[in-house]
JSON list of C-alpha atoms in Angstrom, two decimals:
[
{"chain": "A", "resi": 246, "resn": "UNK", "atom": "CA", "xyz": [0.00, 0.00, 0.00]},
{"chain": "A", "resi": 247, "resn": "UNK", "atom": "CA", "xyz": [1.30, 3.58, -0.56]},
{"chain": "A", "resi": 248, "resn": "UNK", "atom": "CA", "xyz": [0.08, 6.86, 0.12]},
{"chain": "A", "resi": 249, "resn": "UNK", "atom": "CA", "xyz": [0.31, 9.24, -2.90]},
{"chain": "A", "resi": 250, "resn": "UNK", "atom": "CA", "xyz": [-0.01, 13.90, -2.02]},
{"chain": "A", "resi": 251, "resn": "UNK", "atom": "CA", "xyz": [0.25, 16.28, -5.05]},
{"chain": "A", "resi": 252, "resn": "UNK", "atom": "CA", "xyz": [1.21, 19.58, -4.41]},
{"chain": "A", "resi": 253, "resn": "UNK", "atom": "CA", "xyz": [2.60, 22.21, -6.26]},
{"chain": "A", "resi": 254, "resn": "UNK", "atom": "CA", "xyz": [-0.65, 23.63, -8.31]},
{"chain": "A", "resi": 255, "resn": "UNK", "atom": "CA", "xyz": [-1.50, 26.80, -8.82]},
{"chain": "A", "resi": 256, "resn": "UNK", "atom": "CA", "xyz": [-2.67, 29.34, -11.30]},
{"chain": "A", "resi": 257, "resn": "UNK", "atom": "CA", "xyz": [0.06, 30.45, -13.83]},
{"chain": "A", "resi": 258, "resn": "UNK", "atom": "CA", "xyz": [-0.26, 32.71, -16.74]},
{"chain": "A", "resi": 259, "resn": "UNK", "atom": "CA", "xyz": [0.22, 31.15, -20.53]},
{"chain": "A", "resi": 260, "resn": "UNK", "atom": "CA", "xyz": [4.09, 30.76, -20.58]},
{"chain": "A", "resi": 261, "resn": "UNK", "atom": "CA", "xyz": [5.25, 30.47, -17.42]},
{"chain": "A", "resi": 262, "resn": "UNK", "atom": "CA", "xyz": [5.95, 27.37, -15.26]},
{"chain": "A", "resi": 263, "resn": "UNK", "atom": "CA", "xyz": [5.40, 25.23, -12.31]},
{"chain": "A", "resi": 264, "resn": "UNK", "atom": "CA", "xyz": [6.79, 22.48, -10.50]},
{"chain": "A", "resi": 265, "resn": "UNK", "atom": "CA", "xyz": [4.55, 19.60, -9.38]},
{"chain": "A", "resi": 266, "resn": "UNK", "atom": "CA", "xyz": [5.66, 17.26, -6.46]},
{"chain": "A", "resi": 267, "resn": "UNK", "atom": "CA", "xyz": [4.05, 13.90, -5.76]},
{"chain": "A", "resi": 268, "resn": "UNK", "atom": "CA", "xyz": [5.03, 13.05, -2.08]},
{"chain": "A", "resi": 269, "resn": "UNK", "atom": "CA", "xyz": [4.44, 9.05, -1.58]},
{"chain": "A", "resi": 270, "resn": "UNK", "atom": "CA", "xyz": [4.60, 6.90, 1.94]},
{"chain": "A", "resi": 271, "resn": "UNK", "atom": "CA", "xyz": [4.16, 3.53, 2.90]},
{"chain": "A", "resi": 272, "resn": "UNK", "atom": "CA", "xyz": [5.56, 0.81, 0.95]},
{"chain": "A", "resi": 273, "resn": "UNK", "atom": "CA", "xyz": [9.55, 1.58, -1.05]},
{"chain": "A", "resi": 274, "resn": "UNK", "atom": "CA", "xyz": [9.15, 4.43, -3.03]},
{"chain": "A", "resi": 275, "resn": "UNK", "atom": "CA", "xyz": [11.37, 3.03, -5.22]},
{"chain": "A", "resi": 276, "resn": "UNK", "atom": "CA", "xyz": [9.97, -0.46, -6.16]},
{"chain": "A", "resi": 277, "resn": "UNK", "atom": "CA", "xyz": [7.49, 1.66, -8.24]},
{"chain": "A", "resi": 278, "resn": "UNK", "atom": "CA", "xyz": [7.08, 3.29, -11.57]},
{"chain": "A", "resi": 279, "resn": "UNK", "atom": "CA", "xyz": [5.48, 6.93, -11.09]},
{"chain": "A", "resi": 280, "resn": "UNK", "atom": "CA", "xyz": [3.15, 8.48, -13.72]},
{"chain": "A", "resi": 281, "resn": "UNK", "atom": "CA", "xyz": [1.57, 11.59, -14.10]},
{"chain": "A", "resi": 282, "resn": "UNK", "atom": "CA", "xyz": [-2.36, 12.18, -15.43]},
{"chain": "A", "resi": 283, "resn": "UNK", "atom": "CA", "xyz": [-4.28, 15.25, -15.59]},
{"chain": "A", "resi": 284, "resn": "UNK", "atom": "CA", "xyz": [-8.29, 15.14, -16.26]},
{"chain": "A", "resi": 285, "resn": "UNK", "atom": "CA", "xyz": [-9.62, 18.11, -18.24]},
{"chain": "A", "resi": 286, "resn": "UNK", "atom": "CA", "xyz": [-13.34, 18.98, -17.47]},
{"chain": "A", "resi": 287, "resn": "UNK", "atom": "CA", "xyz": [-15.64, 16.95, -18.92]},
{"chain": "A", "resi": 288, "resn": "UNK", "atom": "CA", "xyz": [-13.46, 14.54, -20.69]},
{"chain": "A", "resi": 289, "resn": "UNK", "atom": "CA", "xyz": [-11.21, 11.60, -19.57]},
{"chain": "A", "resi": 290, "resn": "UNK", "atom": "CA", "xyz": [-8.25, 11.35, -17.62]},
{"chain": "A", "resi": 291, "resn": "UNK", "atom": "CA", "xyz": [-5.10, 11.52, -19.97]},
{"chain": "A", "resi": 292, "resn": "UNK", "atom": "CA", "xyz": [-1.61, 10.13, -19.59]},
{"chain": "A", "resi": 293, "resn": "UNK", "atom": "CA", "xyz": [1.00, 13.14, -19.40]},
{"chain": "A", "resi": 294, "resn": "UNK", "atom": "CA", "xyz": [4.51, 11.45, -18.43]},
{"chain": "A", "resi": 295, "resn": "UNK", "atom": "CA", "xyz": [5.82, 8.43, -16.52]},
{"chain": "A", "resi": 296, "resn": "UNK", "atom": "CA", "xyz": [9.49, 7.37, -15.10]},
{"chain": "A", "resi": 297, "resn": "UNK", "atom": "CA", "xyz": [10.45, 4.02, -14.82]},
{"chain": "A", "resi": 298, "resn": "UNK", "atom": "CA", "xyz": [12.24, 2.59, -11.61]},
{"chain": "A", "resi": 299, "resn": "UNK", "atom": "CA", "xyz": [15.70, 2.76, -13.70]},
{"chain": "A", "resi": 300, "resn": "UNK", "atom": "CA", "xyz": [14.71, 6.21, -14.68]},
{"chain": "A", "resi": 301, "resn": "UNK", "atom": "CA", "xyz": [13.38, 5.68, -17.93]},
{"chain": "A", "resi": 302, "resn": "UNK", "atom": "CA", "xyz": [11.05, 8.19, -18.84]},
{"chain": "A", "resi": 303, "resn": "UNK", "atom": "CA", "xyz": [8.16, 8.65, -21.72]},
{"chain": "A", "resi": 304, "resn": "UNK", "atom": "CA", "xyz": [5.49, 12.06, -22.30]},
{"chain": "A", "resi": 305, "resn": "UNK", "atom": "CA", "xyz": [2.68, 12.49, -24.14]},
{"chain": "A", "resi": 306, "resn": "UNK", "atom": "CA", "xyz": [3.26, 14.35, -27.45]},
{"chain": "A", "resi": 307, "resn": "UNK", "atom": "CA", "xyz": [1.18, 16.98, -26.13]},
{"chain": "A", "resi": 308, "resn": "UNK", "atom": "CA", "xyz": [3.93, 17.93, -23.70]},
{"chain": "A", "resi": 309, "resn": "UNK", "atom": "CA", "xyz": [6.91, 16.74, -24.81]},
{"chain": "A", "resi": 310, "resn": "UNK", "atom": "CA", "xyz": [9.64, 19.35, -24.81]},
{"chain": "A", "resi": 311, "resn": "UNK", "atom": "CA", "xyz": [8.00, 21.27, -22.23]},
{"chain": "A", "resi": 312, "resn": "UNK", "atom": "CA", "xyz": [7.61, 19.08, -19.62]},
{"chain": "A", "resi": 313, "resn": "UNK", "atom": "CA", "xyz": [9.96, 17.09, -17.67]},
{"chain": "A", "resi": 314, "resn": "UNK", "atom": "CA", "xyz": [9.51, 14.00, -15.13]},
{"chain": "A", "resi": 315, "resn": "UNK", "atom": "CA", "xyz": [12.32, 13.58, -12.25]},
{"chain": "A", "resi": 316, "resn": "UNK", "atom": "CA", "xyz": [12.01, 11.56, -9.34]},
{"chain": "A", "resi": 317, "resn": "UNK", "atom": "CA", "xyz": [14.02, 11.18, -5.96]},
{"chain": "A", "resi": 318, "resn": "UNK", "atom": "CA", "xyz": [14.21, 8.05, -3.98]},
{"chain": "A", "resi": 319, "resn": "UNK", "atom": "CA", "xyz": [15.91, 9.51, -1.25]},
{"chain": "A", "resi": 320, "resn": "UNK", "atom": "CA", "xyz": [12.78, 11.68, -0.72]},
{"chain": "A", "resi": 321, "resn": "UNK", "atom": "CA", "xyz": [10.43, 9.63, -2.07]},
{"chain": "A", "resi": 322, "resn": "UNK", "atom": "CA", "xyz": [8.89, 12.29, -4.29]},
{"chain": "A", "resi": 323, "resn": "UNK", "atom": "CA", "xyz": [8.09, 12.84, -7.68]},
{"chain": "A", "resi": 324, "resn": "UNK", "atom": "CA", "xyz": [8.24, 16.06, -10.04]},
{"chain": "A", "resi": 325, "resn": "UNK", "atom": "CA", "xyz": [6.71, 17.15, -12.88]},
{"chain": "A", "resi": 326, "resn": "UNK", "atom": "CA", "xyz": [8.56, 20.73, -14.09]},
{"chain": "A", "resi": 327, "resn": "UNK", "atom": "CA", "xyz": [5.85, 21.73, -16.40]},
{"chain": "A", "resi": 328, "resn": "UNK", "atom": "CA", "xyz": [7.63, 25.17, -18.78]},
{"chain": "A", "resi": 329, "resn": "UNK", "atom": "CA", "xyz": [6.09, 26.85, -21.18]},
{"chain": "A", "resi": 330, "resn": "UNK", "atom": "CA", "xyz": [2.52, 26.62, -19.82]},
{"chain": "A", "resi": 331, "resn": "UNK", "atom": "CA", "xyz": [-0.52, 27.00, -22.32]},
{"chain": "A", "resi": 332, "resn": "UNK", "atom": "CA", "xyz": [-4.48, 27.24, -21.19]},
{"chain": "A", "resi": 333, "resn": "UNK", "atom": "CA", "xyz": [-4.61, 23.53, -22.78]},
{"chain": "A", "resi": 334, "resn": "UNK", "atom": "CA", "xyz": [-2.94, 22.65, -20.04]},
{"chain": "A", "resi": 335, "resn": "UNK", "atom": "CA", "xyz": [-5.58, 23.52, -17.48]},
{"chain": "A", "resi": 336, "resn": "UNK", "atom": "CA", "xyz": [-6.64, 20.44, -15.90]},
{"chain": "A", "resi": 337, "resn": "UNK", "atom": "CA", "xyz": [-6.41, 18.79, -12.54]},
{"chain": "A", "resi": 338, "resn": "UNK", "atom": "CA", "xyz": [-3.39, 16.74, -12.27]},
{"chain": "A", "resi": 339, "resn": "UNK", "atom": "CA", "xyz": [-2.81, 13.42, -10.64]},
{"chain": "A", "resi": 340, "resn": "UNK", "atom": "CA", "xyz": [0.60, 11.49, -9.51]},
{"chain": "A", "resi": 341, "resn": "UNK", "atom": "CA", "xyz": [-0.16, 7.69, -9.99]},
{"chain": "A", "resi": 342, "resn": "UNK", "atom": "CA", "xyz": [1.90, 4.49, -8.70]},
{"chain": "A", "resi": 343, "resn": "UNK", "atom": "CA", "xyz": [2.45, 1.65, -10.46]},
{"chain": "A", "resi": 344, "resn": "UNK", "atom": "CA", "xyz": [3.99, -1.93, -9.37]},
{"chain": "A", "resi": 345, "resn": "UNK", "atom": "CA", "xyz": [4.96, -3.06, -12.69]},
{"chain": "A", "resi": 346, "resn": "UNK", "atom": "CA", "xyz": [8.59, -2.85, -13.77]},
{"chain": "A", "resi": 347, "resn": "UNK", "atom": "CA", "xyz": [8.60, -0.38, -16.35]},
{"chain": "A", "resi": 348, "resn": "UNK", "atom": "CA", "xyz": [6.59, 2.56, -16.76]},
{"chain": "A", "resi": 349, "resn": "UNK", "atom": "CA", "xyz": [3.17, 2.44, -18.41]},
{"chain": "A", "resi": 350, "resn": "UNK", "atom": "CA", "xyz": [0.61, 4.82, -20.08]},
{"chain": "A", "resi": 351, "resn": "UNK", "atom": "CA", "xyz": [-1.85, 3.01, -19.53]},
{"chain": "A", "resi": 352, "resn": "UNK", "atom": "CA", "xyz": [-3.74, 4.36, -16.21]},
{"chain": "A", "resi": 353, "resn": "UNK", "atom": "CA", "xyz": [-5.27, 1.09, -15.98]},
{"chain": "A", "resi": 354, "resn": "UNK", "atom": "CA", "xyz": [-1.88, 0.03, -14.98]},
{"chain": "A", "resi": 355, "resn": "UNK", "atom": "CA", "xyz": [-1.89, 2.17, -12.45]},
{"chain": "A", "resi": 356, "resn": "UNK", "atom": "CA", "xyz": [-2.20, 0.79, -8.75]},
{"chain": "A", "resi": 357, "resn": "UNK", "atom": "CA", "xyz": [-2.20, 3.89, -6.52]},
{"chain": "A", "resi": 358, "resn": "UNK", "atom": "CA", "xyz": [-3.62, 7.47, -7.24]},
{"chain": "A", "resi": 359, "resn": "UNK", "atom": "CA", "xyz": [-3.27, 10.43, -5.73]},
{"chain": "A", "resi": 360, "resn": "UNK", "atom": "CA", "xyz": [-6.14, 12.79, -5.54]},
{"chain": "A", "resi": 361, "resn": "UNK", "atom": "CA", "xyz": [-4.88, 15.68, -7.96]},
{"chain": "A", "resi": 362, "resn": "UNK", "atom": "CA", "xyz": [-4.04, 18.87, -7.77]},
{"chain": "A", "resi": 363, "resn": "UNK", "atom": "CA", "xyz": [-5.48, 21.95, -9.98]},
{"chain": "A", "resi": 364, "resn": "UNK", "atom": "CA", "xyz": [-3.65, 23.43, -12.30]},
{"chain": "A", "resi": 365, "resn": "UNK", "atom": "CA", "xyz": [-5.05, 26.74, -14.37]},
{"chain": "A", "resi": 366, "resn": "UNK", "atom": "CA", "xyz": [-3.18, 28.15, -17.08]},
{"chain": "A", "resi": 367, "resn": "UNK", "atom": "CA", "xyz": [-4.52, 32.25, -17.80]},
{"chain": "A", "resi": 368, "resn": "UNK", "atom": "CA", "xyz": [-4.22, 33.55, -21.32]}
]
């Protein structure tokens, strides 16, 4: 079992940035591949990026160049630095845990969710 806390979220105007941190406890942080999902309203949760436990990361082509996925098993955390913010981007975001050995897309995959943070992008 594992406990996963967003923080981080915000309102931003279109072009600036944020950091997103995904705090987990409970079972090793690092025997898990971390993912990141945001929901906009009224349609379905979408994958954004994941990280592998050796590291290996993958985005969506949405946000690839502008976003980056880090993680730090010392602190058991996870970070999405999200640059280059547009008002697409405005959606509530959620860090997810998954026990399989390489990162996955898939949010079906997913074992553990946190509950999401807001992020709002102004134009």
């Amino acid at each position: 079992q594992v406990q996963l806390v967003e923080s981080g979220g915000g309102l931003v105007q279109a072009g600036g940035s944020l950091r997103l941190s995904c705090a987990a406890s409970g079972r090793s942080f690092s025997s898990y591949a971390m993912g990141w999902f945001r929901q906009h309203p009224g349609k379905e949760r979408e994958f954004v990026a994941a990280i592998s436990r050796s590291d290996k990361t993958y985005y969506a082509d949405s946000v690839k160049g502008r976003f980056t996925i880090s993680r730090d098993n010392a602190k058991n955390t996870v970070y999405l630095q999200m640059n280059s913010l547009k008002p697409d981007d405005t959606a509530v975001y959620r860090c997810a845990a998954s026990l399989r050995l390489e990162a996955t897309i898939l949010r079906y995959q997913y074992d553990y969710w946190g509950q999401g943070t807001q992020i709002t992008v102004s134009s």
